[in-house]
């Protein structure tokens, strides 16, 4: 059974800092890994999708990396802004339609 | 572009009452559709997925059922709600490349 862990559960940083969020998974036979952000009371917004054959993906100030062999992914946020405050979730797909989410990291960027 | 709608946005229902939540997708055809539940303090749990009209797969035995009467419509139902059915219900669709996009969600409170 796939298990996905996100550490830390919460993170508070001053504006402008670069930061890294972590996601680890137990079954390395994944099809892809996706990072989302969720604002309070809202649905999930897709940030980045990394296919199993890829090592990283970039979008603006965000960079996600994937190391399947070690069962880890990181989301790097450069020059953090208060608008980045949200809960960040990673999700891995294994098998046919099997999607497992982590419990998220709640990020607060302090002005 | 693709858009996913969910309604209602919020719902308060007494224990034992029926439930019907609706999800519709615009801008794509024959999407893979998903229902997730996010309970307070817990991660997202995949409830059902559908790869086509009338095709429903259940991930977790529970008090809920799902139906897909039309290509871009996905319905979550219950005949008798339990207190434990409270949560935030999210509908999602998945692209061919495996990226998931989520709707705005329905907040269900069972009293």
PDB file of C-alpha atoms in Angstrom:
ATOM      1  CA  UNK A   1       0.000   0.000   0.000  1.00  0.00           C
ATOM      2  CA  UNK A   2       1.366   3.385  -1.014  1.00  0.00           C
ATOM      3  CA  UNK A   3       1.972   5.828   1.829  1.00  0.00           C
ATOM      4  CA  UNK A   4       2.806   9.477   1.239  1.00  0.00           C
ATOM      5  CA  UNK A   5       4.336  11.653   3.934  1.00  0.00           C
ATOM      6  CA  UNK A   6       4.907  15.385   3.921  1.00  0.00           C
ATOM      7  CA  UNK A   7       7.266  16.985   6.370  1.00  0.00           C
ATOM      8  CA  UNK A   8       7.015  19.459   7.970  1.00  0.00           C
ATOM      9  CA  UNK A   9       3.280  19.661   8.626  1.00  0.00           C
ATOM     10  CA  UNK A  10       3.582  23.424   9.033  1.00  0.00           C
ATOM     11  CA  UNK A  11       6.184  25.998   8.117  1.00  0.00           C
ATOM     12  CA  UNK A  12       6.461  29.707   8.776  1.00  0.00           C
ATOM     13  CA  UNK A  13       9.030  31.825   6.941  1.00  0.00           C
ATOM     14  CA  UNK A  14       9.688  35.531   6.402  1.00  0.00           C
ATOM     15  CA  UNK A  15       8.924  36.998   3.007  1.00  0.00           C
ATOM     16  CA  UNK A  16      11.727  36.655   0.476  1.00  0.00           C
ATOM     17  CA  UNK A  17      13.130  33.390   1.763  1.00  0.00           C
ATOM     18  CA  UNK A  18      13.716  30.408  -0.471  1.00  0.00           C
ATOM     19  CA  UNK A  19      12.147  27.264   0.918  1.00  0.00           C
ATOM     20  CA  UNK A  20      11.828  23.538   0.287  1.00  0.00           C
ATOM     21  CA  UNK A  21       8.837  21.325   0.928  1.00  0.00           C
ATOM     22  CA  UNK A  22       9.304  17.580   1.127  1.00  0.00           C
ATOM     23  CA  UNK A  23       7.218  14.641  -0.014  1.00  0.00           C
ATOM     24  CA  UNK A  24       8.199  11.011   0.470  1.00  0.00           C
ATOM     25  CA  UNK A  25       6.473   7.860  -0.745  1.00  0.00           C
ATOM     26  CA  UNK A  26       6.947   4.191   0.044  1.00  0.00           C
ATOM     27  CA  UNK A  27       6.301   2.559  -3.338  1.00  0.00           C
ATOM     28  CA  UNK A  28       8.728   3.786  -5.983  1.00  0.00           C
ATOM     29  CA  UNK A  29       6.726   2.259  -8.865  1.00  0.00           C
ATOM     30  CA  UNK A  30       4.851   5.452  -9.610  1.00  0.00           C
ATOM     31  CA  UNK A  31       3.447   6.836 -12.863  1.00  0.00           C
ATOM     32  CA  UNK A  32       3.686  10.449 -11.849  1.00  0.00           C
ATOM     33  CA  UNK A  33       3.745  12.878  -8.943  1.00  0.00           C
ATOM     34  CA  UNK A  34       1.753  16.085  -8.783  1.00  0.00           C
ATOM     35  CA  UNK A  35       2.059  19.109  -6.493  1.00  0.00           C
ATOM     36  CA  UNK A  36      -0.975  21.183  -5.548  1.00  0.00           C
ATOM     37  CA  UNK A  37      -1.758  24.175  -3.412  1.00  0.00           C
ATOM     38  CA  UNK A  38      -4.980  24.539  -1.461  1.00  0.00           C
ATOM     39  CA  UNK A  39      -6.245  27.805  -0.055  1.00  0.00           C
ATOM     40  CA  UNK A  40      -8.578  27.590   2.985  1.00  0.00           C
ATOM     41  CA  UNK A  41     -12.027  26.342   2.009  1.00  0.00           C
ATOM     42  CA  UNK A  42     -11.085  26.020  -1.641  1.00  0.00           C
ATOM     43  CA  UNK A  43     -10.366  23.278  -4.121  1.00  0.00           C
ATOM     44  CA  UNK A  44      -6.883  22.202  -5.166  1.00  0.00           C
ATOM     45  CA  UNK A  45      -4.852  24.128  -7.723  1.00  0.00           C
ATOM     46  CA  UNK A  46      -2.396  22.143  -9.793  1.00  0.00           C
ATOM     47  CA  UNK A  47       1.170  23.473  -9.600  1.00  0.00           C
ATOM     48  CA  UNK A  48       3.435  20.940 -11.264  1.00  0.00           C
ATOM     49  CA  UNK A  49       3.226  17.423 -12.649  1.00  0.00           C
ATOM     50  CA  UNK A  50       6.334  15.243 -12.888  1.00  0.00           C
ATOM     51  CA  UNK A  51       6.138  12.068 -14.941  1.00  0.00           C
ATOM     52  CA  UNK A  52       8.041   9.035 -13.665  1.00  0.00           C
ATOM     53  CA  UNK A  53      10.644   9.459 -16.440  1.00  0.00           C
ATOM     54  CA  UNK A  54      11.382  13.062 -15.476  1.00  0.00           C
ATOM     55  CA  UNK A  55      13.683  14.423 -12.800  1.00  0.00           C
ATOM     56  CA  UNK A  56      12.262  17.905 -12.418  1.00  0.00           C
ATOM     57  CA  UNK A  57       9.739  20.451 -13.604  1.00  0.00           C
ATOM     58  CA  UNK A  58       9.758  24.218 -13.324  1.00  0.00           C
ATOM     59  CA  UNK A  59       7.070  26.863 -13.390  1.00  0.00           C
ATOM     60  CA  UNK A  60       7.994  30.426 -12.532  1.00  0.00           C
ATOM     61  CA  UNK A  61       9.367  30.517  -8.984  1.00  0.00           C
ATOM     62  CA  UNK A  62       8.511  26.855  -8.429  1.00  0.00           C
ATOM     63  CA  UNK A  63      10.747  23.894  -9.090  1.00  0.00           C
ATOM     64  CA  UNK A  64       9.801  20.311  -8.300  1.00  0.00           C
ATOM     65  CA  UNK A  65      12.235  17.432  -8.348  1.00  0.00           C
ATOM     66  CA  UNK A  66      11.651  13.699  -8.280  1.00  0.00           C
ATOM     67  CA  UNK A  67      13.949  10.908  -7.122  1.00  0.00           C
ATOM     68  CA  UNK A  68      12.009   7.696  -7.609  1.00  0.00           C
ATOM     69  CA  UNK A  69      14.708   5.402  -6.295  1.00  0.00           C
ATOM     70  CA  UNK A  70      14.720   7.110  -2.916  1.00  0.00           C
ATOM     71  CA  UNK A  71      10.966   7.765  -2.922  1.00  0.00           C
ATOM     72  CA  UNK A  72      11.286  11.519  -2.583  1.00  0.00           C
ATOM     73  CA  UNK A  73      10.132  14.724  -4.189  1.00  0.00           C
ATOM     74  CA  UNK A  74      10.840  18.298  -3.238  1.00  0.00           C
ATOM     75  CA  UNK A  75       9.061  21.507  -4.110  1.00  0.00           C
ATOM     76  CA  UNK A  76      11.362  24.517  -4.127  1.00  0.00           C
ATOM     77  CA  UNK A  77       9.796  27.953  -3.848  1.00  0.00           C
ATOM     78  CA  UNK A  78      12.090  30.866  -4.613  1.00  0.00           C
ATOM     79  CA  UNK A  79      11.713  34.335  -3.121  1.00  0.00           C
ATOM     80  CA  UNK A  80       8.576  33.480  -1.152  1.00  0.00           C
ATOM     81  CA  UNK A  81       5.701  35.965  -1.024  1.00  0.00           C
ATOM     82  CA  UNK A  82       2.715  36.330   1.342  1.00  0.00           C
ATOM     83  CA  UNK A  83       0.502  35.144  -1.531  1.00  0.00           C
ATOM     84  CA  UNK A  84       2.297  31.802  -1.388  1.00  0.00           C
ATOM     85  CA  UNK A  85       0.669  31.116   1.983  1.00  0.00           C
ATOM     86  CA  UNK A  86      -1.440  27.981   1.564  1.00  0.00           C
ATOM     87  CA  UNK A  87      -1.374  24.253   2.168  1.00  0.00           C
ATOM     88  CA  UNK A  88       0.782  22.360  -0.299  1.00  0.00           C
ATOM     89  CA  UNK A  89      -0.114  18.775  -1.163  1.00  0.00           C
ATOM     90  CA  UNK A  90       1.696  16.148  -3.155  1.00  0.00           C
ATOM     91  CA  UNK A  91      -0.050  13.212  -4.808  1.00  0.00           C
ATOM     92  CA  UNK A  92       1.424  10.100  -6.386  1.00  0.00           C
ATOM     93  CA  UNK A  93      -0.223   7.849  -8.927  1.00  0.00           C
ATOM     94  CA  UNK A  94       0.585   4.146  -8.794  1.00  0.00           C
ATOM     95  CA  UNK A  95      -1.211   1.401 -10.662  1.00  0.00           C
ATOM     96  CA  UNK A  96      -4.345   2.127 -12.617  1.00  0.00           C
ATOM     97  CA  UNK A  97      -6.118   5.186 -11.233  1.00  0.00           C
ATOM     98  CA  UNK A  98      -4.583   4.765  -7.788  1.00  0.00           C
ATOM     99  CA  UNK A  99      -3.868   8.231  -6.440  1.00  0.00           C
ATOM    100  CA  UNK A 100      -2.525   8.750  -2.937  1.00  0.00           C
ATOM    101  CA  UNK A 101      -2.251  12.179  -1.350  1.00  0.00           C
ATOM    102  CA  UNK A 102       0.012  13.361   1.414  1.00  0.00           C
ATOM    103  CA  UNK A 103      -1.524  15.236   4.341  1.00  0.00           C
ATOM    104  CA  UNK A 104       0.110  18.476   3.280  1.00  0.00           C
ATOM    105  CA  UNK A 105       2.412  21.202   4.517  1.00  0.00           C
ATOM    106  CA  UNK A 106       0.767  24.395   5.705  1.00  0.00           C
ATOM    107  CA  UNK A 107       2.939  27.306   4.672  1.00  0.00           C
ATOM    108  CA  UNK A 108       2.760  30.787   6.114  1.00  0.00           C
ATOM    109  CA  UNK A 109       4.876  33.549   4.575  1.00  0.00           C
ATOM    110  CA  UNK A 110       5.162  36.493   6.934  1.00  0.00           C
ATOM    111  CA  UNK A 111       5.380  39.991   5.382  1.00  0.00           C
TER     112      UNK A 111
ATOM    113  CA  UNK B   1     -10.266  25.687 -21.719  1.00  0.00           C
ATOM    114  CA  UNK B   2     -11.610  23.111 -19.345  1.00  0.00           C
ATOM    115  CA  UNK B   3     -13.778  24.063 -16.380  1.00  0.00           C
ATOM    116  CA  UNK B   4     -15.140  21.913 -13.606  1.00  0.00           C
ATOM    117  CA  UNK B   5     -18.240  22.881 -11.639  1.00  0.00           C
ATOM    118  CA  UNK B   6     -19.610  21.551  -8.378  1.00  0.00           C
ATOM    119  CA  UNK B   7     -22.834  22.306  -6.578  1.00  0.00           C
ATOM    120  CA  UNK B   8     -23.994  23.061  -4.119  1.00  0.00           C
ATOM    121  CA  UNK B   9     -21.049  24.914  -2.588  1.00  0.00           C
ATOM    122  CA  UNK B  10     -22.235  24.247   0.957  1.00  0.00           C
ATOM    123  CA  UNK B  11     -24.831  21.914   2.396  1.00  0.00           C
ATOM    124  CA  UNK B  12     -26.158  21.213   5.882  1.00  0.00           C
ATOM    125  CA  UNK B  13     -28.168  18.021   6.161  1.00  0.00           C
ATOM    126  CA  UNK B  14     -29.611  16.061   9.105  1.00  0.00           C
ATOM    127  CA  UNK B  15     -28.523  12.514   9.838  1.00  0.00           C
ATOM    128  CA  UNK B  16     -30.583  10.020   7.853  1.00  0.00           C
ATOM    129  CA  UNK B  17     -31.414  12.382   5.009  1.00  0.00           C
ATOM    130  CA  UNK B  18     -30.467  11.710   1.365  1.00  0.00           C
ATOM    131  CA  UNK B  19     -27.633  13.383  -0.487  1.00  0.00           C
ATOM    132  CA  UNK B  20     -26.933  14.359  -4.070  1.00  0.00           C
ATOM    133  CA  UNK B  21     -23.821  16.276  -5.109  1.00  0.00           C
ATOM    134  CA  UNK B  22     -23.218  17.119  -8.739  1.00  0.00           C
ATOM    135  CA  UNK B  23     -20.065  17.667 -10.739  1.00  0.00           C
ATOM    136  CA  UNK B  24     -19.888  18.717 -14.376  1.00  0.00           C
ATOM    137  CA  UNK B  25     -16.919  19.292 -16.653  1.00  0.00           C
ATOM    138  CA  UNK B  26     -16.792  21.628 -19.654  1.00  0.00           C
ATOM    139  CA  UNK B  27     -14.316  21.774 -22.492  1.00  0.00           C
ATOM    140  CA  UNK B  28     -13.327  18.131 -22.694  1.00  0.00           C
ATOM    141  CA  UNK B  29     -14.906  14.865 -23.716  1.00  0.00           C
ATOM    142  CA  UNK B  30     -14.786  11.428 -22.115  1.00  0.00           C
ATOM    143  CA  UNK B  31     -12.802  12.606 -19.093  1.00  0.00           C
ATOM    144  CA  UNK B  32     -11.762  10.353 -16.240  1.00  0.00           C
ATOM    145  CA  UNK B  33     -13.663  11.696 -13.237  1.00  0.00           C
ATOM    146  CA  UNK B  34     -13.013  11.347  -9.524  1.00  0.00           C
ATOM    147  CA  UNK B  35     -14.739  12.013  -6.205  1.00  0.00           C
ATOM    148  CA  UNK B  36     -12.567  12.724  -3.173  1.00  0.00           C
ATOM    149  CA  UNK B  37     -13.413  13.508   0.431  1.00  0.00           C
ATOM    150  CA  UNK B  38     -11.297  15.656   2.674  1.00  0.00           C
ATOM    151  CA  UNK B  39     -12.228  15.288   6.331  1.00  0.00           C
ATOM    152  CA  UNK B  40     -11.063  17.782   8.931  1.00  0.00           C
ATOM    153  CA  UNK B  41      -7.396  17.225   9.759  1.00  0.00           C
ATOM    154  CA  UNK B  42      -7.063  14.370   7.299  1.00  0.00           C
ATOM    155  CA  UNK B  43      -5.768  13.954   3.785  1.00  0.00           C
ATOM    156  CA  UNK B  44      -7.779  13.506   0.634  1.00  0.00           C
ATOM    157  CA  UNK B  45      -9.428  10.132   0.289  1.00  0.00           C
ATOM    158  CA  UNK B  46     -10.344   8.815  -3.144  1.00  0.00           C
ATOM    159  CA  UNK B  47     -13.960   7.637  -3.030  1.00  0.00           C
ATOM    160  CA  UNK B  48     -14.924   6.817  -6.628  1.00  0.00           C
ATOM    161  CA  UNK B  49     -13.583   7.133 -10.116  1.00  0.00           C
ATOM    162  CA  UNK B  50     -15.169   6.735 -13.521  1.00  0.00           C
ATOM    163  CA  UNK B  51     -13.604   6.184 -16.929  1.00  0.00           C
ATOM    164  CA  UNK B  52     -16.870   6.478 -18.862  1.00  0.00           C
ATOM    165  CA  UNK B  53     -20.660   6.663 -18.788  1.00  0.00           C
ATOM    166  CA  UNK B  54     -22.072   4.106 -16.383  1.00  0.00           C
ATOM    167  CA  UNK B  55     -18.599   2.916 -15.323  1.00  0.00           C
ATOM    168  CA  UNK B  56     -17.964   3.452 -11.614  1.00  0.00           C
ATOM    169  CA  UNK B  57     -15.203   2.057  -9.430  1.00  0.00           C
ATOM    170  CA  UNK B  58     -15.352   2.331  -5.664  1.00  0.00           C
ATOM    171  CA  UNK B  59     -12.192   2.712  -3.653  1.00  0.00           C
ATOM    172  CA  UNK B  60     -13.623   2.595  -0.149  1.00  0.00           C
ATOM    173  CA  UNK B  61     -16.690   0.692   1.125  1.00  0.00           C
ATOM    174  CA  UNK B  62     -18.997   3.263   2.621  1.00  0.00           C
ATOM    175  CA  UNK B  63     -22.407   4.843   2.837  1.00  0.00           C
ATOM    176  CA  UNK B  64     -22.010   6.608  -0.506  1.00  0.00           C
ATOM    177  CA  UNK B  65     -22.568   5.771  -4.153  1.00  0.00           C
ATOM    178  CA  UNK B  66     -21.703   7.451  -7.435  1.00  0.00           C
ATOM    179  CA  UNK B  67     -23.220   7.572 -10.881  1.00  0.00           C
ATOM    180  CA  UNK B  68     -22.230   8.926 -14.261  1.00  0.00           C
ATOM    181  CA  UNK B  69     -25.387   9.445 -16.311  1.00  0.00           C
ATOM    182  CA  UNK B  70     -23.694  11.617 -18.958  1.00  0.00           C
ATOM    183  CA  UNK B  71     -20.174  11.924 -20.324  1.00  0.00           C
ATOM    184  CA  UNK B  72     -19.324  15.052 -18.373  1.00  0.00           C
ATOM    185  CA  UNK B  73     -21.549  14.602 -15.319  1.00  0.00           C
ATOM    186  CA  UNK B  74     -20.607  12.799 -12.131  1.00  0.00           C
ATOM    187  CA  UNK B  75     -22.991  12.484  -9.171  1.00  0.00           C
ATOM    188  CA  UNK B  76     -22.290  11.482  -5.578  1.00  0.00           C
ATOM    189  CA  UNK B  77     -25.248  10.184  -3.599  1.00  0.00           C
ATOM    190  CA  UNK B  78     -26.339   8.706  -0.328  1.00  0.00           C
ATOM    191  CA  UNK B  79     -29.680   7.292   0.767  1.00  0.00           C
ATOM    192  CA  UNK B  80     -29.093   8.015   4.457  1.00  0.00           C
ATOM    193  CA  UNK B  81     -26.350  10.320   5.676  1.00  0.00           C
ATOM    194  CA  UNK B  82     -24.221   9.565   8.727  1.00  0.00           C
ATOM    195  CA  UNK B  83     -22.409  12.052  10.932  1.00  0.00           C
ATOM    196  CA  UNK B  84     -19.142  10.632   9.602  1.00  0.00           C
ATOM    197  CA  UNK B  85     -20.084  11.710   6.066  1.00  0.00           C
ATOM    198  CA  UNK B  86     -19.322  15.326   6.962  1.00  0.00           C
ATOM    199  CA  UNK B  87     -16.411  16.748   5.033  1.00  0.00           C
ATOM    200  CA  UNK B  88     -15.245  18.629   1.989  1.00  0.00           C
ATOM    201  CA  UNK B  89     -16.107  16.793  -1.232  1.00  0.00           C
ATOM    202  CA  UNK B  90     -14.003  17.436  -4.273  1.00  0.00           C
ATOM    203  CA  UNK B  91     -14.552  16.391  -7.856  1.00  0.00           C
ATOM    204  CA  UNK B  92     -11.621  16.125 -10.233  1.00  0.00           C
ATOM    205  CA  UNK B  93     -10.880  15.183 -13.803  1.00  0.00           C
ATOM    206  CA  UNK B  94      -7.683  13.816 -15.243  1.00  0.00           C
ATOM    207  CA  UNK B  95      -5.922  14.578 -18.505  1.00  0.00           C
ATOM    208  CA  UNK B  96      -4.356  11.985 -20.769  1.00  0.00           C
ATOM    209  CA  UNK B  97      -0.938  12.919 -19.359  1.00  0.00           C
ATOM    210  CA  UNK B  98      -2.178  12.172 -15.843  1.00  0.00           C
ATOM    211  CA  UNK B  99      -2.596  15.701 -14.514  1.00  0.00           C
ATOM    212  CA  UNK B 100      -5.586  16.183 -12.223  1.00  0.00           C
ATOM    213  CA  UNK B 101      -7.720  19.318 -12.032  1.00  0.00           C
ATOM    214  CA  UNK B 102     -10.113  19.937  -9.187  1.00  0.00           C
ATOM    215  CA  UNK B 103     -13.438  21.659  -8.794  1.00  0.00           C
ATOM    216  CA  UNK B 104     -14.207  24.213  -6.063  1.00  0.00           C
ATOM    217  CA  UNK B 105     -15.633  21.605  -3.689  1.00  0.00           C
ATOM    218  CA  UNK B 106     -18.785  21.125  -1.618  1.00  0.00           C
ATOM    219  CA  UNK B 107     -18.678  21.580   2.139  1.00  0.00           C
ATOM    220  CA  UNK B 108     -21.089  19.043   3.691  1.00  0.00           C
ATOM    221  CA  UNK B 109     -22.072  19.234   7.345  1.00  0.00           C
ATOM    222  CA  UNK B 110     -24.245  16.442   8.707  1.00  0.00           C
ATOM    223  CA  UNK B 111     -26.034  17.442  11.923  1.00  0.00           C
TER     224      UNK B 111
END
